[in-house]
Amino acid sequence: MDHSDVVDALGTWTPDTTKDRDPAWRDALAGWVGPALDLVGDAAWGAMVRDAVGLPVADPLAWANRRMDLPGDGWAVAGIRFRGRDVEKPFVDVIATTATPDAAGLDDLAVLMDHYAAFAPRCLRVHLPGDVSTPGAAAATPRGATLRADLLVVAGGVDEISAQPPTRRYEDVTLVRTSPEDAAGLVASVCRERIADQPASADWATPADAESLAGADEQGLLFEVVVAATVAGVVAAERDDSYGLTGFSVQEIVLDAGHRGRGLGTATGQHLARALPASPTDVLWGHIHPGNRASLANARSMGRQVVSSLVWVTPSGASGMPER
């Protein structure tokens, strides 16, 4: 497949804010989607995934990323995935498509469920521009289907965040390098504490482990958040150019119960932005669950905004992705 055609298709789904920020957005998209396209029809990779998952679907090409025709002259590149690596939660991940990001286009994508019938997928997942968690987004829902935001992509320019006047708690916060093991232990403790206090947070309070924090550590961007000589939490970021965005993704940002709700989250974000070795077009972005109102508020307080949404699309008759 011609990658320029894929980038053209992805461009239709890419927010204008992303295109306006970086004139090289097409190159960024091509670099991001390239590894997924390399796995289209890769039987060896498919067999490896099949053997790791262990479901009785023998054909390795069924597990590899695939290019499939849509109604009319359209196409889609997609793959079978499992939410949280749970074999009870299969879904079709739409990587790129000529379908349009509206009700008609999402309706065309429903045929992909048939291509993956052997896995009994619960739904599709697509990446839509804008904030699908807002009430007005329901207009994009195809007839007989349901849409539900899985994760929001929240981004802001590093330069703009760094240029903001320091928040009133800025001087109270210090970032101190730490190890992945120590950081992971603290993150797990904070998440357990939060879930015990707010059971609904189990939908999104997934702690980063030492392995997932290793990249931030290697880049010198893994920190303890220290307030008045007390370790209050963890913040981490790493270079990650995705969705046409270039910059750094927030790998973790947590504060313990004794330090939440005091304006320290905004101060921590400002410190992190100023620690990044960023270029003028770089953003600080991250995935935030729409139910995590505190993290959304903190992101917005430092100048980040929702630019796009990863969305569960459940066609009529499909079981849909459970909340947990």
PDB file of C-alpha atoms in Angstrom:
ATOM      1  CA  MET A   1       0.000   0.000   0.000  1.00  0.00           C
ATOM      2  CA  ASP A   2       1.187   3.507  -0.839  1.00  0.00           C
ATOM      3  CA  HIS A   3       1.860   5.202   2.486  1.00  0.00           C
ATOM      4  CA  SER A   4       0.995   8.614   1.031  1.00  0.00           C
ATOM      5  CA  ASP A   5      -2.547   7.345   0.449  1.00  0.00           C
ATOM      6  CA  VAL A   6      -2.704   6.276   4.073  1.00  0.00           C
ATOM      7  CA  VAL A   7      -1.487   9.677   5.241  1.00  0.00           C
ATOM      8  CA  ASP A   8      -4.108  11.325   3.021  1.00  0.00           C
ATOM      9  CA  ALA A   9      -6.773   9.186   4.679  1.00  0.00           C
ATOM     10  CA  LEU A  10      -5.457   9.890   8.173  1.00  0.00           C
ATOM     11  CA  GLY A  11      -5.396  13.594   7.389  1.00  0.00           C
ATOM     12  CA  THR A  12      -9.182  13.586   7.144  1.00  0.00           C
ATOM     13  CA  TRP A  13      -9.332  12.345  10.741  1.00  0.00           C
ATOM     14  CA  THR A  14      -6.599  14.665  12.053  1.00  0.00           C
ATOM     15  CA  PRO A  15      -7.730  17.765  14.010  1.00  0.00           C
ATOM     16  CA  ASP A  16      -7.068  21.140  12.417  1.00  0.00           C
ATOM     17  CA  THR A  17      -5.276  22.196  15.600  1.00  0.00           C
ATOM     18  CA  THR A  18      -2.646  19.508  14.956  1.00  0.00           C
ATOM     19  CA  LYS A  19      -2.195  20.574  11.327  1.00  0.00           C
ATOM     20  CA  ASP A  20      -2.014  24.263  12.223  1.00  0.00           C
ATOM     21  CA  ARG A  21       0.618  23.737  14.877  1.00  0.00           C
ATOM     22  CA  ASP A  22       3.194  21.820  12.830  1.00  0.00           C
ATOM     23  CA  PRO A  23       3.669  22.283   9.057  1.00  0.00           C
ATOM     24  CA  ALA A  24       5.356  18.866   9.022  1.00  0.00           C
ATOM     25  CA  TRP A  25       2.258  17.074  10.352  1.00  0.00           C
ATOM     26  CA  ARG A  26       2.134  14.741   7.338  1.00  0.00           C
ATOM     27  CA  ASP A  27       5.670  13.540   8.059  1.00  0.00           C
ATOM     28  CA  ALA A  28       4.710  13.039  11.702  1.00  0.00           C
ATOM     29  CA  LEU A  29       1.675  10.979  10.707  1.00  0.00           C
ATOM     30  CA  ALA A  30       3.736   8.884   8.290  1.00  0.00           C
ATOM     31  CA  GLY A  31       6.333   8.145  10.960  1.00  0.00           C
ATOM     32  CA  TRP A  32       3.668   7.208  13.482  1.00  0.00           C
ATOM     33  CA  VAL A  33       1.592   4.893  11.270  1.00  0.00           C
ATOM     34  CA  GLY A  34       4.535   3.304   9.455  1.00  0.00           C
ATOM     35  CA  PRO A  35       5.239   0.522  12.002  1.00  0.00           C
ATOM     36  CA  ALA A  36       1.560  -0.518  11.994  1.00  0.00           C
ATOM     37  CA  LEU A  37       1.535  -0.640   8.187  1.00  0.00           C
ATOM     38  CA  ASP A  38       4.676  -2.787   8.202  1.00  0.00           C
ATOM     39  CA  LEU A  39       2.679  -5.431  10.082  1.00  0.00           C
ATOM     40  CA  VAL A  40      -0.059  -5.665   7.430  1.00  0.00           C
ATOM     41  CA  GLY A  41      -0.015  -9.268   6.185  1.00  0.00           C
ATOM     42  CA  ASP A  42       2.930 -10.179   8.437  1.00  0.00           C
ATOM     43  CA  ALA A  43       2.212 -13.856   9.132  1.00  0.00           C
ATOM     44  CA  ALA A  44       5.236 -14.301  11.396  1.00  0.00           C
ATOM     45  CA  TRP A  45       4.110 -11.462  13.648  1.00  0.00           C
ATOM     46  CA  GLY A  46       0.534 -12.743  13.531  1.00  0.00           C
ATOM     47  CA  ALA A  47       1.655 -16.205  14.601  1.00  0.00           C
ATOM     48  CA  MET A  48       3.627 -14.731  17.499  1.00  0.00           C
ATOM     49  CA  VAL A  49       0.560 -12.821  18.727  1.00  0.00           C
ATOM     50  CA  ARG A  50      -1.666 -15.872  18.225  1.00  0.00           C
ATOM     51  CA  ASP A  51       0.634 -18.077  20.277  1.00  0.00           C
ATOM     52  CA  ALA A  52       0.917 -15.465  23.035  1.00  0.00           C
ATOM     53  CA  VAL A  53      -2.857 -14.942  23.310  1.00  0.00           C
ATOM     54  CA  GLY A  54      -3.855 -18.572  22.905  1.00  0.00           C
ATOM     55  CA  LEU A  55      -7.298 -18.287  21.321  1.00  0.00           C
ATOM     56  CA  PRO A  56      -8.345 -21.015  18.823  1.00  0.00           C
ATOM     57  CA  VAL A  57      -7.991 -18.907  15.668  1.00  0.00           C
ATOM     58  CA  ALA A  58      -5.340 -20.753  13.679  1.00  0.00           C
ATOM     59  CA  ASP A  59      -4.670 -18.524  10.653  1.00  0.00           C
ATOM     60  CA  PRO A  60      -1.749 -16.201  11.519  1.00  0.00           C
ATOM     61  CA  LEU A  61      -2.947 -13.666   8.946  1.00  0.00           C
ATOM     62  CA  ALA A  62      -6.140 -13.254  10.961  1.00  0.00           C
ATOM     63  CA  TRP A  63      -3.962 -11.919  13.799  1.00  0.00           C
ATOM     64  CA  ALA A  64      -1.806  -9.642  11.635  1.00  0.00           C
ATOM     65  CA  ASN A  65      -2.882  -6.137  10.695  1.00  0.00           C
ATOM     66  CA  ARG A  66      -5.047  -6.334   7.562  1.00  0.00           C
ATOM     67  CA  ARG A  67      -6.216  -4.147   4.703  1.00  0.00           C
ATOM     68  CA  MET A  68      -9.915  -4.702   3.957  1.00  0.00           C
ATOM     69  CA  ASP A  69     -12.387  -3.293   1.491  1.00  0.00           C
ATOM     70  CA  LEU A  70     -15.304  -1.148   2.609  1.00  0.00           C
ATOM     71  CA  PRO A  71     -18.612  -0.488   0.828  1.00  0.00           C
ATOM     72  CA  GLY A  72     -17.971   1.422  -2.403  1.00  0.00           C
ATOM     73  CA  ASP A  73     -14.311   1.923  -3.231  1.00  0.00           C
ATOM     74  CA  GLY A  74     -13.093   2.493   0.320  1.00  0.00           C
ATOM     75  CA  TRP A  75     -10.676   0.545   2.492  1.00  0.00           C
ATOM     76  CA  ALA A  76      -9.538   0.259   6.070  1.00  0.00           C
ATOM     77  CA  VAL A  77      -6.403  -0.976   7.796  1.00  0.00           C
ATOM     78  CA  ALA A  78      -7.231  -2.593  11.123  1.00  0.00           C
ATOM     79  CA  GLY A  79      -6.132  -5.220  13.612  1.00  0.00           C
ATOM     80  CA  ILE A  80      -7.604  -7.312  16.406  1.00  0.00           C
ATOM     81  CA  ARG A  81      -6.746  -6.078  19.893  1.00  0.00           C
ATOM     82  CA  PHE A  82      -7.657  -6.959  23.474  1.00  0.00           C
ATOM     83  CA  ARG A  83      -8.385  -4.274  26.018  1.00  0.00           C
ATOM     84  CA  GLY A  84      -5.979  -4.639  28.907  1.00  0.00           C
ATOM     85  CA  ARG A  85      -4.767  -7.897  27.287  1.00  0.00           C
ATOM     86  CA  ASP A  86      -8.036  -9.489  28.409  1.00  0.00           C
ATOM     87  CA  VAL A  87      -9.181 -12.150  25.939  1.00  0.00           C
ATOM     88  CA  GLU A  88     -12.773 -11.457  27.041  1.00  0.00           C
ATOM     89  CA  LYS A  89     -12.491  -7.919  25.656  1.00  0.00           C
ATOM     90  CA  PRO A  90     -11.558  -8.159  21.945  1.00  0.00           C
ATOM     91  CA  PHE A  91     -12.059  -5.166  19.669  1.00  0.00           C
ATOM     92  CA  VAL A  92     -11.207  -4.125  16.118  1.00  0.00           C
ATOM     93  CA  ASP A  93      -8.694  -1.271  16.159  1.00  0.00           C
ATOM     94  CA  VAL A  94      -9.115   0.940  13.073  1.00  0.00           C
ATOM     95  CA  ILE A  95      -5.639   2.202  12.189  1.00  0.00           C
ATOM     96  CA  ALA A  96      -6.462   4.141   9.008  1.00  0.00           C
ATOM     97  CA  THR A  97      -9.394   4.336   6.606  1.00  0.00           C
ATOM     98  CA  THR A  98     -10.864   6.215   3.684  1.00  0.00           C
ATOM     99  CA  ALA A  99     -14.189   6.289   5.544  1.00  0.00           C
ATOM    100  CA  THR A 100     -15.119   9.733   6.814  1.00  0.00           C
ATOM    101  CA  PRO A 101     -15.197  10.654  10.525  1.00  0.00           C
ATOM    102  CA  ASP A 102     -18.966  11.058  10.645  1.00  0.00           C
ATOM    103  CA  ALA A 103     -22.073   8.918  11.010  1.00  0.00           C
ATOM    104  CA  ALA A 104     -21.950   7.668   7.413  1.00  0.00           C
ATOM    105  CA  GLY A 105     -18.272   6.755   7.624  1.00  0.00           C
ATOM    106  CA  LEU A 106     -18.639   4.982  10.950  1.00  0.00           C
ATOM    107  CA  ASP A 107     -21.551   3.043   9.490  1.00  0.00           C
ATOM    108  CA  ASP A 108     -19.299   1.885   6.620  1.00  0.00           C
ATOM    109  CA  LEU A 109     -16.738   0.615   9.142  1.00  0.00           C
ATOM    110  CA  ALA A 110     -19.258  -1.748  10.760  1.00  0.00           C
ATOM    111  CA  VAL A 111     -18.444  -4.351   8.084  1.00  0.00           C
ATOM    112  CA  LEU A 112     -15.054  -4.838   9.766  1.00  0.00           C
ATOM    113  CA  MET A 113     -16.813  -6.707  12.560  1.00  0.00           C
ATOM    114  CA  ASP A 114     -17.600  -9.449  10.058  1.00  0.00           C
ATOM    115  CA  HIS A 115     -13.960  -9.757   8.998  1.00  0.00           C
ATOM    116  CA  TYR A 116     -13.040 -10.504  12.617  1.00  0.00           C
ATOM    117  CA  ALA A 117     -16.058 -12.658  13.473  1.00  0.00           C
ATOM    118  CA  ALA A 118     -13.817 -15.521  14.616  1.00  0.00           C
ATOM    119  CA  PHE A 119     -12.719 -13.329  17.553  1.00  0.00           C
ATOM    120  CA  ALA A 120     -16.264 -12.173  18.442  1.00  0.00           C
ATOM    121  CA  PRO A 121     -15.175  -8.532  18.797  1.00  0.00           C
ATOM    122  CA  ARG A 122     -17.221  -6.431  21.163  1.00  0.00           C
ATOM    123  CA  CYS A 123     -16.864  -3.227  19.143  1.00  0.00           C
ATOM    124  CA  LEU A 124     -14.603  -1.076  16.966  1.00  0.00           C
ATOM    125  CA  ARG A 125     -12.224   1.592  18.173  1.00  0.00           C
ATOM    126  CA  VAL A 126     -11.578   4.703  16.092  1.00  0.00           C
ATOM    127  CA  HIS A 127      -9.677   7.941  16.616  1.00  0.00           C
ATOM    128  CA  LEU A 128     -12.010  10.902  16.068  1.00  0.00           C
ATOM    129  CA  PRO A 129     -11.080  14.593  16.019  1.00  0.00           C
ATOM    130  CA  GLY A 130     -12.516  16.655  18.858  1.00  0.00           C
ATOM    131  CA  ASP A 131     -13.973  15.787  22.247  1.00  0.00           C
ATOM    132  CA  VAL A 132     -16.479  12.961  21.822  1.00  0.00           C
ATOM    133  CA  SER A 133     -17.274  13.018  25.556  1.00  0.00           C
ATOM    134  CA  THR A 134     -19.247  16.249  25.041  1.00  0.00           C
ATOM    135  CA  PRO A 135     -23.025  16.021  24.439  1.00  0.00           C
ATOM    136  CA  GLY A 136     -22.919  17.540  20.936  1.00  0.00           C
ATOM    137  CA  ALA A 137     -20.708  14.711  19.659  1.00  0.00           C
ATOM    138  CA  ALA A 138     -23.690  12.351  19.573  1.00  0.00           C
ATOM    139  CA  ALA A 139     -24.563  13.792  16.137  1.00  0.00           C
ATOM    140  CA  ALA A 140     -21.770  11.620  14.692  1.00  0.00           C
ATOM    141  CA  THR A 141     -23.411   8.385  15.868  1.00  0.00           C
ATOM    142  CA  PRO A 142     -24.531   6.075  13.037  1.00  0.00           C
ATOM    143  CA  ARG A 143     -28.063   4.723  13.210  1.00  0.00           C
ATOM    144  CA  GLY A 144     -28.391   1.736  15.523  1.00  0.00           C
ATOM    145  CA  ALA A 145     -24.859   2.137  16.932  1.00  0.00           C
ATOM    146  CA  THR A 146     -23.485   3.645  20.111  1.00  0.00           C
ATOM    147  CA  LEU A 147     -20.385   5.780  20.676  1.00  0.00           C
ATOM    148  CA  ARG A 148     -18.478   6.072  23.943  1.00  0.00           C
ATOM    149  CA  ALA A 149     -15.187   7.825  24.520  1.00  0.00           C
ATOM    150  CA  ASP A 150     -12.467   5.478  25.765  1.00  0.00           C
ATOM    151  CA  LEU A 151      -9.621   7.979  26.120  1.00  0.00           C
ATOM    152  CA  LEU A 152      -9.197  11.671  25.330  1.00  0.00           C
ATOM    153  CA  VAL A 153      -6.003  12.984  23.732  1.00  0.00           C
ATOM    154  CA  VAL A 154      -5.149  16.165  25.637  1.00  0.00           C
ATOM    155  CA  ALA A 155      -2.351  18.378  24.307  1.00  0.00           C
ATOM    156  CA  GLY A 156      -0.798  21.806  24.659  1.00  0.00           C
ATOM    157  CA  GLY A 157       2.288  23.480  23.248  1.00  0.00           C
ATOM    158  CA  VAL A 158       5.330  23.082  25.488  1.00  0.00           C
ATOM    159  CA  ASP A 159       6.404  26.643  24.729  1.00  0.00           C
ATOM    160  CA  GLU A 160       2.985  28.015  25.653  1.00  0.00           C
ATOM    161  CA  ILE A 161       2.813  26.038  28.891  1.00  0.00           C
ATOM    162  CA  SER A 162       6.326  27.102  29.850  1.00  0.00           C
ATOM    163  CA  ALA A 163       5.574  30.759  29.093  1.00  0.00           C
ATOM    164  CA  GLN A 164       2.624  30.924  31.485  1.00  0.00           C
ATOM    165  CA  PRO A 165       3.135  32.857  34.727  1.00  0.00           C
ATOM    166  CA  PRO A 166       4.102  30.413  37.470  1.00  0.00           C
ATOM    167  CA  THR A 167       1.142  29.289  39.532  1.00  0.00           C
ATOM    168  CA  ARG A 168       1.010  30.415  43.161  1.00  0.00           C
ATOM    169  CA  ARG A 169       2.247  26.984  44.324  1.00  0.00           C
ATOM    170  CA  TYR A 170       5.081  26.811  41.803  1.00  0.00           C
ATOM    171  CA  GLU A 171       7.846  27.595  44.294  1.00  0.00           C
ATOM    172  CA  ASP A 172       6.545  24.919  46.665  1.00  0.00           C
ATOM    173  CA  VAL A 173       7.277  22.133  44.172  1.00  0.00           C
ATOM    174  CA  THR A 174      10.597  20.547  43.278  1.00  0.00           C
ATOM    175  CA  LEU A 175      11.146  17.717  40.818  1.00  0.00           C
ATOM    176  CA  VAL A 176      13.823  15.203  41.826  1.00  0.00           C
ATOM    177  CA  ARG A 177      15.070  12.338  39.637  1.00  0.00           C
ATOM    178  CA  THR A 178      14.019   8.886  40.823  1.00  0.00           C
ATOM    179  CA  SER A 179      14.211   5.278  39.682  1.00  0.00           C
ATOM    180  CA  PRO A 180      11.517   3.343  37.803  1.00  0.00           C
ATOM    181  CA  GLU A 181      11.206   0.878  40.691  1.00  0.00           C
ATOM    182  CA  ASP A 182      10.732   3.539  43.364  1.00  0.00           C
ATOM    183  CA  ALA A 183       8.373   5.534  41.172  1.00  0.00           C
ATOM    184  CA  ALA A 184       6.270   2.472  40.315  1.00  0.00           C
ATOM    185  CA  GLY A 185       5.906   1.592  43.987  1.00  0.00           C
ATOM    186  CA  LEU A 186       4.655   5.059  44.852  1.00  0.00           C
ATOM    187  CA  VAL A 187       2.303   5.183  41.852  1.00  0.00           C
ATOM    188  CA  ALA A 188       0.784   1.820  42.799  1.00  0.00           C
ATOM    189  CA  SER A 189       0.258   2.994  46.361  1.00  0.00           C
ATOM    190  CA  VAL A 190      -1.473   6.192  45.238  1.00  0.00           C
ATOM    191  CA  CYS A 191      -3.715   4.275  42.832  1.00  0.00           C
ATOM    192  CA  ARG A 192      -4.759   1.800  45.525  1.00  0.00           C
ATOM    193  CA  GLU A 193      -5.544   4.680  47.831  1.00  0.00           C
ATOM    194  CA  ARG A 194      -7.595   6.460  45.168  1.00  0.00           C
ATOM    195  CA  ILE A 195      -9.603   3.370  44.206  1.00  0.00           C
ATOM    196  CA  ALA A 196     -10.384   2.661  47.864  1.00  0.00           C
ATOM    197  CA  ASP A 197     -11.663   6.218  48.266  1.00  0.00           C
ATOM    198  CA  GLN A 198     -13.300   6.482  44.813  1.00  0.00           C
ATOM    199  CA  PRO A 199     -14.254   3.012  43.500  1.00  0.00           C
ATOM    200  CA  ALA A 200     -15.333   4.453  40.123  1.00  0.00           C
ATOM    201  CA  SER A 201     -11.708   5.460  39.511  1.00  0.00           C
ATOM    202  CA  ALA A 202     -10.937   1.783  38.851  1.00  0.00           C
ATOM    203  CA  ASP A 203     -12.079   2.553  35.275  1.00  0.00           C
ATOM    204  CA  TRP A 204      -9.029   4.715  34.686  1.00  0.00           C
ATOM    205  CA  ALA A 205      -6.589   4.458  37.614  1.00  0.00           C
ATOM    206  CA  THR A 206      -4.145   2.069  35.944  1.00  0.00           C
ATOM    207  CA  PRO A 207      -0.722   2.531  37.550  1.00  0.00           C
ATOM    208  CA  ALA A 208       2.381   2.735  35.401  1.00  0.00           C
ATOM    209  CA  ASP A 209       4.841  -0.041  36.268  1.00  0.00           C
ATOM    210  CA  ALA A 210       8.635   0.073  36.300  1.00  0.00           C
ATOM    211  CA  GLU A 211       8.885  -1.246  32.745  1.00  0.00           C
ATOM    212  CA  SER A 212       6.580   1.431  31.334  1.00  0.00           C
ATOM    213  CA  LEU A 213       8.508   4.146  33.185  1.00  0.00           C
ATOM    214  CA  ALA A 214      11.906   2.997  31.889  1.00  0.00           C
ATOM    215  CA  GLY A 215      11.755   5.201  28.785  1.00  0.00           C
ATOM    216  CA  ALA A 216      11.107   8.328  30.838  1.00  0.00           C
ATOM    217  CA  ASP A 217      13.995   7.385  33.109  1.00  0.00           C
ATOM    218  CA  GLU A 218      16.358   6.889  30.161  1.00  0.00           C
ATOM    219  CA  GLN A 219      15.439  10.354  28.887  1.00  0.00           C
ATOM    220  CA  GLY A 220      15.946  11.962  32.304  1.00  0.00           C
ATOM    221  CA  LEU A 221      12.247  12.772  32.631  1.00  0.00           C
ATOM    222  CA  LEU A 222      11.166  10.603  35.581  1.00  0.00           C
ATOM    223  CA  PHE A 223      10.721  12.570  38.803  1.00  0.00           C
ATOM    224  CA  GLU A 224       9.459  12.464  42.340  1.00  0.00           C
ATOM    225  CA  VAL A 225       7.300  15.474  43.155  1.00  0.00           C
ATOM    226  CA  VAL A 226       8.680  16.935  46.375  1.00  0.00           C
ATOM    227  CA  VAL A 227       6.700  19.446  48.454  1.00  0.00           C
ATOM    228  CA  ALA A 228       8.247  20.866  51.637  1.00  0.00           C
ATOM    229  CA  ALA A 229      10.828  18.066  51.750  1.00  0.00           C
ATOM    230  CA  THR A 230       8.043  15.441  51.468  1.00  0.00           C
ATOM    231  CA  VAL A 231       7.637  13.121  48.496  1.00  0.00           C
ATOM    232  CA  ALA A 232       4.114  13.903  47.273  1.00  0.00           C
ATOM    233  CA  GLY A 233       3.876  11.985  43.993  1.00  0.00           C
ATOM    234  CA  VAL A 234       5.414  11.110  40.653  1.00  0.00           C
ATOM    235  CA  VAL A 235       5.525  12.795  37.252  1.00  0.00           C
ATOM    236  CA  ALA A 236       7.066  11.314  34.101  1.00  0.00           C
ATOM    237  CA  ALA A 237       7.173  12.016  30.371  1.00  0.00           C
ATOM    238  CA  GLU A 238       8.969  10.665  27.340  1.00  0.00           C
ATOM    239  CA  ARG A 239       9.434  11.539  23.692  1.00  0.00           C
ATOM    240  CA  ASP A 240       6.428  10.186  21.792  1.00  0.00           C
ATOM    241  CA  ASP A 241       5.310  11.443  18.379  1.00  0.00           C
ATOM    242  CA  SER A 242       1.806  10.055  17.824  1.00  0.00           C
ATOM    243  CA  TYR A 243      -1.409  10.991  15.989  1.00  0.00           C
ATOM    244  CA  GLY A 244       0.500  13.615  13.996  1.00  0.00           C
ATOM    245  CA  LEU A 245       1.595  15.315  17.218  1.00  0.00           C
ATOM    246  CA  THR A 246       5.295  15.791  17.879  1.00  0.00           C
ATOM    247  CA  GLY A 247       6.525  16.131  21.412  1.00  0.00           C
ATOM    248  CA  PHE A 248       6.289  14.375  24.740  1.00  0.00           C
ATOM    249  CA  SER A 249       3.596  12.209  26.283  1.00  0.00           C
ATOM    250  CA  VAL A 250       2.800  12.258  29.980  1.00  0.00           C
ATOM    251  CA  GLN A 251       3.525   8.740  31.193  1.00  0.00           C
ATOM    252  CA  GLU A 252       2.364   9.401  34.743  1.00  0.00           C
ATOM    253  CA  ILE A 253       1.313  12.261  36.971  1.00  0.00           C
ATOM    254  CA  VAL A 254      -0.004  11.404  40.433  1.00  0.00           C
ATOM    255  CA  LEU A 255      -0.154  13.118  43.801  1.00  0.00           C
ATOM    256  CA  ASP A 256      -1.100  11.414  47.036  1.00  0.00           C
ATOM    257  CA  ALA A 257      -4.322  12.255  48.845  1.00  0.00           C
ATOM    258  CA  GLY A 258      -2.655  14.707  51.184  1.00  0.00           C
ATOM    259  CA  HIS A 259      -1.436  16.858  48.287  1.00  0.00           C
ATOM    260  CA  ARG A 260      -4.356  16.722  45.852  1.00  0.00           C
ATOM    261  CA  GLY A 261      -6.762  19.634  45.448  1.00  0.00           C
ATOM    262  CA  ARG A 262      -4.188  22.232  46.523  1.00  0.00           C
ATOM    263  CA  GLY A 263      -3.029  23.599  43.183  1.00  0.00           C
ATOM    264  CA  LEU A 264       0.087  21.453  43.203  1.00  0.00           C
ATOM    265  CA  GLY A 265      -0.872  19.523  40.076  1.00  0.00           C
ATOM    266  CA  THR A 266      -0.711  22.651  37.916  1.00  0.00           C
ATOM    267  CA  ALA A 267       2.629  23.607  39.451  1.00  0.00           C
ATOM    268  CA  THR A 268       3.947  20.101  38.769  1.00  0.00           C
ATOM    269  CA  GLY A 269       2.876  20.333  35.128  1.00  0.00           C
ATOM    270  CA  GLN A 270       4.623  23.668  34.718  1.00  0.00           C
ATOM    271  CA  HIS A 271       7.831  22.270  36.196  1.00  0.00           C
ATOM    272  CA  LEU A 272       7.627  19.259  33.872  1.00  0.00           C
ATOM    273  CA  ALA A 273       7.097  21.419  30.775  1.00  0.00           C
ATOM    274  CA  ARG A 274      10.151  23.499  31.650  1.00  0.00           C
ATOM    275  CA  ALA A 275      12.245  20.349  32.053  1.00  0.00           C
ATOM    276  CA  LEU A 276      11.478  19.091  28.533  1.00  0.00           C
ATOM    277  CA  PRO A 277      14.108  19.467  25.776  1.00  0.00           C
ATOM    278  CA  ALA A 278      11.404  20.726  23.416  1.00  0.00           C
ATOM    279  CA  SER A 279      11.440  22.307  19.960  1.00  0.00           C
ATOM    280  CA  PRO A 280       9.034  25.163  19.056  1.00  0.00           C
ATOM    281  CA  THR A 281       6.432  22.800  17.542  1.00  0.00           C
ATOM    282  CA  ASP A 282       6.514  20.216  20.345  1.00  0.00           C
ATOM    283  CA  VAL A 283       3.480  19.519  22.517  1.00  0.00           C
ATOM    284  CA  LEU A 284       2.968  17.927  25.904  1.00  0.00           C
ATOM    285  CA  TRP A 285       0.156  15.446  25.447  1.00  0.00           C
ATOM    286  CA  GLY A 286      -1.394  12.458  27.117  1.00  0.00           C
ATOM    287  CA  HIS A 287      -4.348  10.101  27.289  1.00  0.00           C
ATOM    288  CA  ILE A 288      -6.942  10.913  29.948  1.00  0.00           C
ATOM    289  CA  HIS A 289     -10.082   8.883  30.642  1.00  0.00           C
ATOM    290  CA  PRO A 290     -13.196  11.077  30.337  1.00  0.00           C
ATOM    291  CA  GLY A 291     -14.225  10.026  33.843  1.00  0.00           C
ATOM    292  CA  ASN A 292     -11.000  11.357  35.327  1.00  0.00           C
ATOM    293  CA  ARG A 293     -12.308  14.876  35.871  1.00  0.00           C
ATOM    294  CA  ALA A 294      -9.506  15.885  38.206  1.00  0.00           C
ATOM    295  CA  SER A 295      -6.798  15.081  35.664  1.00  0.00           C
ATOM    296  CA  LEU A 296      -8.731  16.825  32.895  1.00  0.00           C
ATOM    297  CA  ALA A 297      -9.084  19.930  35.048  1.00  0.00           C
ATOM    298  CA  ASN A 298      -5.390  19.850  35.909  1.00  0.00           C
ATOM    299  CA  ALA A 299      -4.408  19.467  32.240  1.00  0.00           C
ATOM    300  CA  ARG A 300      -6.603  22.402  31.243  1.00  0.00           C
ATOM    301  CA  SER A 301      -5.236  24.538  34.068  1.00  0.00           C
ATOM    302  CA  MET A 302      -1.769  24.331  32.509  1.00  0.00           C
ATOM    303  CA  GLY A 303      -2.981  25.061  28.965  1.00  0.00           C
ATOM    304  CA  ARG A 304      -3.660  21.599  27.523  1.00  0.00           C
ATOM    305  CA  GLN A 305      -6.928  20.923  25.692  1.00  0.00           C
ATOM    306  CA  VAL A 306      -8.763  17.894  24.309  1.00  0.00           C
ATOM    307  CA  VAL A 307      -7.814  17.611  20.626  1.00  0.00           C
ATOM    308  CA  SER A 308      -9.176  14.158  19.764  1.00  0.00           C
ATOM    309  CA  SER A 309     -10.790  11.040  21.197  1.00  0.00           C
ATOM    310  CA  LEU A 310     -10.264   7.298  21.074  1.00  0.00           C
ATOM    311  CA  VAL A 311     -13.826   6.031  20.788  1.00  0.00           C
ATOM    312  CA  TRP A 312     -15.628   2.710  21.172  1.00  0.00           C
ATOM    313  CA  VAL A 313     -18.089   2.291  18.303  1.00  0.00           C
ATOM    314  CA  THR A 314     -20.589  -0.495  18.937  1.00  0.00           C
ATOM    315  CA  PRO A 315     -22.639  -1.412  15.864  1.00  0.00           C
ATOM    316  CA  SER A 316     -26.150  -2.759  16.297  1.00  0.00           C
ATOM    317  CA  GLY A 317     -26.078  -6.316  17.648  1.00  0.00           C
ATOM    318  CA  ALA A 318     -22.546  -6.158  19.083  1.00  0.00           C
ATOM    319  CA  SER A 319     -21.974  -6.626  22.821  1.00  0.00           C
ATOM    320  CA  GLY A 320     -19.971  -3.420  23.379  1.00  0.00           C
ATOM    321  CA  MET A 321     -16.985  -2.784  25.604  1.00  0.00           C
ATOM    322  CA  PRO A 322     -17.773  -2.941  29.330  1.00  0.00           C
ATOM    323  CA  GLU A 323     -16.795  -0.029  31.553  1.00  0.00           C
ATOM    324  CA  ARG A 324     -14.157  -2.105  33.336  1.00  0.00           C
TER     325      ARG A 324
END
